[in-house]
CSV table of C-alpha atoms in Angstrom, one decimal:
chain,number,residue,atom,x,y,z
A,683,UNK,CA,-66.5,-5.6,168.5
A,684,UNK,CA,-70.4,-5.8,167.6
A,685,UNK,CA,-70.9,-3.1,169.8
A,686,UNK,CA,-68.3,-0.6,168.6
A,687,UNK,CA,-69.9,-1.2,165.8
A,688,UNK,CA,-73.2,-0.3,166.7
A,689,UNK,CA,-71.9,2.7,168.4
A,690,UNK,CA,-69.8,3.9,165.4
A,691,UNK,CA,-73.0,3.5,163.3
A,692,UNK,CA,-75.2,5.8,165.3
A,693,UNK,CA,-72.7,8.2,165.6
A,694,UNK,CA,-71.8,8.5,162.0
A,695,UNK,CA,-75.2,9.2,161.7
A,696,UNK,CA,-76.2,11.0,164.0
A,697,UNK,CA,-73.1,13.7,162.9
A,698,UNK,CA,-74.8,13.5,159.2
A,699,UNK,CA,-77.9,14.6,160.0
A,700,UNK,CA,-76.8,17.0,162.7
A,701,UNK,CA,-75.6,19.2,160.0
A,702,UNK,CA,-79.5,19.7,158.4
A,703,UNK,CA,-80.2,21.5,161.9
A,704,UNK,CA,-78.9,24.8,161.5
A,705,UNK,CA,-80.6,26.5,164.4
A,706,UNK,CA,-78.8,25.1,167.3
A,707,UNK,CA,-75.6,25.3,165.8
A,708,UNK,CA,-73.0,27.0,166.9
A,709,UNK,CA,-69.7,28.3,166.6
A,710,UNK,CA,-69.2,30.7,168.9
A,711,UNK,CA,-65.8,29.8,171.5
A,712,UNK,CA,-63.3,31.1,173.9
A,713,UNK,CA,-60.3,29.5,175.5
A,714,UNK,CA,-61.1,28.3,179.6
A,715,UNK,CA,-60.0,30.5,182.5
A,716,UNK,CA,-57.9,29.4,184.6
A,717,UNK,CA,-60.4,29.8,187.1
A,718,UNK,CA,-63.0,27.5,185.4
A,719,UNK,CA,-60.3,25.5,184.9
A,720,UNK,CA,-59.4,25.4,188.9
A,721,UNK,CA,-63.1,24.4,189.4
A,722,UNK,CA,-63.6,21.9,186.5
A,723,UNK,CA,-60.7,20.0,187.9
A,724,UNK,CA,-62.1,20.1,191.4
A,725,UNK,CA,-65.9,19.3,190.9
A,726,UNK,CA,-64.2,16.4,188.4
A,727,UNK,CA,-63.2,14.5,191.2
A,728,UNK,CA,-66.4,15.1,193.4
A,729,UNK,CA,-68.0,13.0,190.7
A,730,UNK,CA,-65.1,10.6,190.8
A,731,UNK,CA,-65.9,10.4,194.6
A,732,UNK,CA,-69.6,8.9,193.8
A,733,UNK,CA,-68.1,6.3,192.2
A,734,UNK,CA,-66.9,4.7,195.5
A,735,UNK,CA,-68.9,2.6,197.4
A,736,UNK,CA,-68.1,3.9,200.9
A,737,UNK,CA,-69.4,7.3,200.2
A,738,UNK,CA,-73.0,6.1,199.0
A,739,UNK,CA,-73.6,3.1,202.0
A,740,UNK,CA,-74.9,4.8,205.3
A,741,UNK,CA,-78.5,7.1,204.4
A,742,UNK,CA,-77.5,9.5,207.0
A,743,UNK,CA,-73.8,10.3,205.8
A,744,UNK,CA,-71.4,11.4,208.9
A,745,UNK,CA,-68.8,10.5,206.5
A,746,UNK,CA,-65.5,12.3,205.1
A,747,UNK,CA,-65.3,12.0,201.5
A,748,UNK,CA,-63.2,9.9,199.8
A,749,UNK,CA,-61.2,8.2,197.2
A,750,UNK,CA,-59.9,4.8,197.8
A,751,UNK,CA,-58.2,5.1,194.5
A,752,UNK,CA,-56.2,8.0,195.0
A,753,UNK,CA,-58.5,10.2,192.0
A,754,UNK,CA,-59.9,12.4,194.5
A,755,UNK,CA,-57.1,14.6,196.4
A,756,UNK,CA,-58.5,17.9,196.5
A,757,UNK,CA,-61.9,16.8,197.8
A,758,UNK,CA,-59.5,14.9,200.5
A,759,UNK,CA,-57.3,17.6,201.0
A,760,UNK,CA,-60.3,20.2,202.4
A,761,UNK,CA,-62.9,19.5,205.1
A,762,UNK,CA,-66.1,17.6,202.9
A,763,UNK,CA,-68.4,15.4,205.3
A,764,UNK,CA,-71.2,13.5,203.5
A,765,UNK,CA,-74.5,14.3,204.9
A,766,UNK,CA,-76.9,12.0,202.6
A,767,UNK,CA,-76.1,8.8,200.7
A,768,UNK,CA,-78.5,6.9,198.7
A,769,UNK,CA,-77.5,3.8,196.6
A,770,UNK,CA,-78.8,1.1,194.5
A,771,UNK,CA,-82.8,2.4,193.8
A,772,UNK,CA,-85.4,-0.8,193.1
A,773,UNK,CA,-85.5,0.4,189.2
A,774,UNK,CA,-82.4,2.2,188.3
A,775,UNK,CA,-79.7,2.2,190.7
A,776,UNK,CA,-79.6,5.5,190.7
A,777,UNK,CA,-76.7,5.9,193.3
A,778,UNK,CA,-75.2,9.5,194.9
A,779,UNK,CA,-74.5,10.8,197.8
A,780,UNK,CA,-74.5,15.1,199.2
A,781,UNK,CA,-71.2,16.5,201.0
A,782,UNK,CA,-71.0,19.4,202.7
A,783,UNK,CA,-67.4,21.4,202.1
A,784,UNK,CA,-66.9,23.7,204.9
A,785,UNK,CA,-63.7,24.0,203.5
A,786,UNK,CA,-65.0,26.5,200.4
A,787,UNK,CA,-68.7,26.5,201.4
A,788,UNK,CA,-70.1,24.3,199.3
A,789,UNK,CA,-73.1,21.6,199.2
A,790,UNK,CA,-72.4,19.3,196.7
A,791,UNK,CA,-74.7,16.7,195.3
A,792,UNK,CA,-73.2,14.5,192.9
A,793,UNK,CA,-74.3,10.6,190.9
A,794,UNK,CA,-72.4,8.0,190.0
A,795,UNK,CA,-72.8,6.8,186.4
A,796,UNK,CA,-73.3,3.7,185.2
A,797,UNK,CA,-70.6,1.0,186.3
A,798,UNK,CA,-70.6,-0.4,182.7
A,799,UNK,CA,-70.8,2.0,180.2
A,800,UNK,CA,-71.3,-1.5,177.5
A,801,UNK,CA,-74.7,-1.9,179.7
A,802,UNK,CA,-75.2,1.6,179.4
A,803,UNK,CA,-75.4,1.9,175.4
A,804,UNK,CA,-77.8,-1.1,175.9
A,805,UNK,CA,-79.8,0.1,178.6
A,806,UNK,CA,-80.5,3.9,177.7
A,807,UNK,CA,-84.0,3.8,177.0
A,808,UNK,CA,-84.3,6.6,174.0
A,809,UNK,CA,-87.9,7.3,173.7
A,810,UNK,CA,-89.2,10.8,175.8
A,811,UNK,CA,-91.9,11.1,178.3
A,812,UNK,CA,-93.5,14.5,179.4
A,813,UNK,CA,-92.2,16.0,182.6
A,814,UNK,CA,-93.2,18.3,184.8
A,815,UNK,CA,-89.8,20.7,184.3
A,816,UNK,CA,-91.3,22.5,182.4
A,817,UNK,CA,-94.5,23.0,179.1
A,818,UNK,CA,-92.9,20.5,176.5
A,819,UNK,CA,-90.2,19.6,178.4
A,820,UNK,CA,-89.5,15.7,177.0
A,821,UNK,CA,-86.7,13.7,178.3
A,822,UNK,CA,-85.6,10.5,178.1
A,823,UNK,CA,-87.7,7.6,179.5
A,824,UNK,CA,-84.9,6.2,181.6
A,825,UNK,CA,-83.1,9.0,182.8
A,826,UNK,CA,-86.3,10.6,184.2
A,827,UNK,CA,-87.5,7.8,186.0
A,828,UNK,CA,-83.6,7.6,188.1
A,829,UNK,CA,-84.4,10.9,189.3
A,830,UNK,CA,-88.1,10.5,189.8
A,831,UNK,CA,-86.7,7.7,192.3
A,832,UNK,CA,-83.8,10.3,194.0
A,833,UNK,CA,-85.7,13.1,194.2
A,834,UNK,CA,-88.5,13.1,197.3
A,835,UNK,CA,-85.0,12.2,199.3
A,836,UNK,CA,-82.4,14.1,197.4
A,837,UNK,CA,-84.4,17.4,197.7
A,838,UNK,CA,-85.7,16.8,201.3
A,839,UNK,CA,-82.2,16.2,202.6
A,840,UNK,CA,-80.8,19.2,200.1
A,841,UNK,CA,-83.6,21.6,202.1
A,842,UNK,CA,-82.1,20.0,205.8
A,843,UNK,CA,-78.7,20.8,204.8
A,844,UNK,CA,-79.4,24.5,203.8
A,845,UNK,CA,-81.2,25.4,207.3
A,846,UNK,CA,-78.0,24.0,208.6
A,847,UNK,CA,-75.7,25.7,206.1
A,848,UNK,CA,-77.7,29.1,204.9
A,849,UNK,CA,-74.5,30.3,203.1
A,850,UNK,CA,-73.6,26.9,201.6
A,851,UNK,CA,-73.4,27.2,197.5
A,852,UNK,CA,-75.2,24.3,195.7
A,853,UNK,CA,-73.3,22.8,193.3
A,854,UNK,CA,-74.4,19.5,191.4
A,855,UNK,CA,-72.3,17.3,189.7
A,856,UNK,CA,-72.0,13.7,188.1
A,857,UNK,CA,-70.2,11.5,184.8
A,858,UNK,CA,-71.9,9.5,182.5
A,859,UNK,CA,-75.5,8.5,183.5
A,860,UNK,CA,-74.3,10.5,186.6
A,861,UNK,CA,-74.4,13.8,184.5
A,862,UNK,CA,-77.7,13.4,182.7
A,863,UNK,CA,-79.8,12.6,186.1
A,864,UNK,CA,-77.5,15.7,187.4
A,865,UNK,CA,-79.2,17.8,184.7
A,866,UNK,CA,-82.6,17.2,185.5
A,867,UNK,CA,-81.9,17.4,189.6
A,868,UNK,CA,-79.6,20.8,188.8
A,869,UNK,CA,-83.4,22.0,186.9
A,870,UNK,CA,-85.6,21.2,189.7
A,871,UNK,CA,-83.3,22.5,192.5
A,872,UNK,CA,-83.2,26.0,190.5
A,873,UNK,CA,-86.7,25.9,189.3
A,874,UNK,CA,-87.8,26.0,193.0
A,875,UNK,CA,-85.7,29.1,193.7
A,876,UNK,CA,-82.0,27.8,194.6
A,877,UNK,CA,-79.3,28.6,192.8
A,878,UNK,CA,-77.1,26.1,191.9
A,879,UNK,CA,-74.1,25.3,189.6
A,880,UNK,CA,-73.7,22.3,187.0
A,881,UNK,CA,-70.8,20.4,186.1
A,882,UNK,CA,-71.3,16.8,184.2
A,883,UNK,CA,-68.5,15.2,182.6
A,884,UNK,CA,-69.1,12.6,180.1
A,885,UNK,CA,-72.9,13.2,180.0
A,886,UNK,CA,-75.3,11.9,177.8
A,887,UNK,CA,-78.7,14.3,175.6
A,888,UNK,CA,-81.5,14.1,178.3
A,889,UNK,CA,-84.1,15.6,175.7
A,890,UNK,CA,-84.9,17.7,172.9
A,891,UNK,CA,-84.7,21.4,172.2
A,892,UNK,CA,-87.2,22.4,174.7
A,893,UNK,CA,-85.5,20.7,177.7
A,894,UNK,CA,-82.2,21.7,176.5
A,895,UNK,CA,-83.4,25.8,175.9
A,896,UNK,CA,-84.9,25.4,178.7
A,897,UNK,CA,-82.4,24.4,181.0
A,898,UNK,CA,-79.5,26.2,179.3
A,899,UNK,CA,-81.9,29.4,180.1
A,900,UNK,CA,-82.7,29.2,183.5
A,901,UNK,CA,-80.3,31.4,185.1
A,902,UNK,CA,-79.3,30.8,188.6
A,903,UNK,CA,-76.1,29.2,188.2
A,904,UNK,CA,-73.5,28.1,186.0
A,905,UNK,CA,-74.0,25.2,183.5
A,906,UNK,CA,-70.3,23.6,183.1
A,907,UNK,CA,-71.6,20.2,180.3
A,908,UNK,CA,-67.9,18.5,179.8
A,909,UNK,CA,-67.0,16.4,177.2
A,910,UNK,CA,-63.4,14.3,175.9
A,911,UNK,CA,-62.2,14.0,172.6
A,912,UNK,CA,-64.1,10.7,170.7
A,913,UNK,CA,-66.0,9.7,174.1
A,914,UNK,CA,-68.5,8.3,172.6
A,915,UNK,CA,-71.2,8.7,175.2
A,916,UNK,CA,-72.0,12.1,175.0
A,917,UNK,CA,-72.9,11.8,171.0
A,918,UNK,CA,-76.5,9.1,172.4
A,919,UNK,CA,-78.8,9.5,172.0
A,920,UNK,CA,-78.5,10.3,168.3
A,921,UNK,CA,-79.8,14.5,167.2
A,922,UNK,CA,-81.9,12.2,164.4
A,923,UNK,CA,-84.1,11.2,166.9
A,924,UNK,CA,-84.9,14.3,168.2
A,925,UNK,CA,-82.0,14.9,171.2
A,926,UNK,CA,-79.6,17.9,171.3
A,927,UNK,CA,-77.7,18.6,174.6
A,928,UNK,CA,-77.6,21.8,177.2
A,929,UNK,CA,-75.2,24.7,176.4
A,930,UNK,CA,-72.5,25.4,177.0
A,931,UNK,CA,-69.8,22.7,176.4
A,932,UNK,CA,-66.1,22.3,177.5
A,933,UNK,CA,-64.3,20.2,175.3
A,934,UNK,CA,-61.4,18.5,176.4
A,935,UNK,CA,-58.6,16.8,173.5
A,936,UNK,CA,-56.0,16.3,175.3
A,937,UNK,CA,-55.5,11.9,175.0
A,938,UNK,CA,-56.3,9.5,177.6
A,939,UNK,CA,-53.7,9.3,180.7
A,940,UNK,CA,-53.0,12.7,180.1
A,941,UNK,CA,-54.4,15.2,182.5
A,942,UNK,CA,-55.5,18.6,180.4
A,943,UNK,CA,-54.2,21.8,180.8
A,944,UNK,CA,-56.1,24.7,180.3
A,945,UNK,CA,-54.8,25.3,176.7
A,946,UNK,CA,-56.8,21.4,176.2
A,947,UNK,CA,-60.3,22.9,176.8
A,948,UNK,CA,-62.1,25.2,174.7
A,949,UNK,CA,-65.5,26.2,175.7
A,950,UNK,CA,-68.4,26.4,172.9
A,951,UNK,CA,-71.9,27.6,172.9
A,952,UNK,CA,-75.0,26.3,171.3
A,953,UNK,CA,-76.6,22.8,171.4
A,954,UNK,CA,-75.0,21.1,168.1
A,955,UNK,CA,-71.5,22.2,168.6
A,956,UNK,CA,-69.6,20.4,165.2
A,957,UNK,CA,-66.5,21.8,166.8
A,958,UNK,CA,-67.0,19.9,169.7
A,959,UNK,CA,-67.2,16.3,171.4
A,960,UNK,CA,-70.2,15.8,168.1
A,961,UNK,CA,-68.5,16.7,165.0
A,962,UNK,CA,-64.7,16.6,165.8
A,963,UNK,CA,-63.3,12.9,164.3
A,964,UNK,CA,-67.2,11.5,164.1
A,965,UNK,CA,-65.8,8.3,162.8
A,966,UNK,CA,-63.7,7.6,166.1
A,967,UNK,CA,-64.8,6.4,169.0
A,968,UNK,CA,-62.9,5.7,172.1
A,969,UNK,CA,-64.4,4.0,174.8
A,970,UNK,CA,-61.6,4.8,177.0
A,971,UNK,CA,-61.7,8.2,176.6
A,972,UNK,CA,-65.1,8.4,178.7
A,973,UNK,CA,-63.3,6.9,181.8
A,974,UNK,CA,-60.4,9.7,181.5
A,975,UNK,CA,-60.9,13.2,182.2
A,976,UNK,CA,-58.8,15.3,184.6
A,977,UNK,CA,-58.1,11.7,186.1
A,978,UNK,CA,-59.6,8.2,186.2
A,979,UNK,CA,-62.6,9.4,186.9
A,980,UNK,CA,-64.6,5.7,187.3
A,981,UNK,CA,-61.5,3.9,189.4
A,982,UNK,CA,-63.3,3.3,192.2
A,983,UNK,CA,-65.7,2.0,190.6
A,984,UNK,CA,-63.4,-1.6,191.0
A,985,UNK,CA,-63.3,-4.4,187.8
A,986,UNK,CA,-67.1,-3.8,187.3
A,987,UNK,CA,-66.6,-0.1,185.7
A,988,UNK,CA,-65.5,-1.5,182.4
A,989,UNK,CA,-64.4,0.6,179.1
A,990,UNK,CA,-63.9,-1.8,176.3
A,991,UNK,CA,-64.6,-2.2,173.0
């Protein structure tokens, strides 16, 4: 209980004084197509897959894809072989794996989140260091350094797989923690000249307005930043201290167990959206509601991927 607490403190206030910064807010919104809905549901359970512990285990993949809990049946259903798994870093655990999808020509690259979100809220280390993404680009301490740790391999074995598959699109995806190291990999990959979509589900602020301008800005792909009605991760770290997220965001309130339908997910631009996952009901939070997306997206993650309160 001491810990909802704590989190409905920080939220509360971080919603309070995320109304004094009028520039990144924003109001602007459309309904989803159903063809960004087709591909949110898909690349949702690409990061469900990361979660499982027999797509992660063996460095040079050879793998298909899947779900041992049954949240995965597209990916299963079409022809996706792993080609790179990584798991459990010295530091932070960072944990992923890259899939090829001959199926619809794809590369994927996806990261687990955190297996306890509780650990999480503890662990998130808020202040920023200076990265090399970009002049001023300041992001938070701990997600930096779990992709400081994946990328020599992740971007080596991202550069193998394109000589292999030229036409492959790059598409990078994760939940949680998952979603904010996604970021920062999705900024590097494009910032050396690949294109590549974004789709995070759940996903913490990385940074501050020049890291989120930034990588909102950089062209090159589609940014798809996912959110659920009263998760409470996506509202840390607090706007007071300085963090505001990427753009754009697709909000999903449909409740937990219920899987959204289009008509569930509004899309809004900007990097303060009140409308959204921030300002709607900033006195809930649901810690279940970041473990339910299109599915349960953590299942695999077995009796250690805990949402309580």
């Amino acid at each position: 209980m001491a810990s909802a607490l704590f989190l409905q403190l920080i939220a509360t206030f971080s919603f309070l004084l995320s109304s004094c910064f009028a520039g990144p807010l924003s109001l602007q919104s459309r309904a989803v197509s159903s063809s960004d809905y087709d591909k949110l549901s898909r690349f949702e359970q690409f990061a469900a897959a990361a979660y499982c512990p027999g797509n992660s285990n063996v460095a040079s993949g050879g793998k298909k894809l899947t779900c041992a809990a049954g949240n995965c049946p597209s990916v299963e259903a079409a022809d996706v072989e792993t080609v790179y798994e990584f798991q459990n870093s010295l530091a932070t655990d960072v944990t992923g794996y890259i899939a090829v999808d001959k199926t619809n020509g794809l590369t994927v690259l996806a990261f687990r989140g955190s297996k306890s979100v509780r650990n999480f809220i503890t662990d998130v280390q808020f202040p920023t260091v200076a990265t090399d993404l970009c002049n001023g680009c300041k992001v938070s301490q701990g997600f930096w350094t779990s992709w400081l740790e994946a990328r020599d391999g992740v971007l080596a074995a991202l550069k193998t797989t394109a000589a292999s598959y030229p036409s492959s699109k790059v598409v990078v995806v994760g939940h949680s923690l998952g979603g904010a190291i996604a970021d920062l990999a999705t900024a590097e990959i494009k910032k050396g000249g690949t294109p590549a979509d974004l789709y995070t589900f759940g996903a913490p602020r990385i940074g501050g307005a020049t890291t989120s301008s930034f990588i909102s800005n950089q062209g090159l792909g589609n940014i798809y930043r996912t959110t659920h009605k009263n998760d409470p991760v996506p509202r840390l770290p607090p706007v007071p201290l300085g963090f505001v997220h990427i753009s754009p965001e697709y909000y999903i309130t449909s409740p937990n167990g219920v899987t959204p339908t289009a008509a569930d997910i509004t899309r809004y631009s900007g990097s303060i959206n009140l409308l959204g996952n921030t300002g709607s009901n900033p006195l809930q939070l649901d810690i279940s509601a970041h473990g339910w997306y299109f599915n349960a997206i953590g299942a695999c993650g077995g009796s250690d991927f805990e949402f309580r309160k």
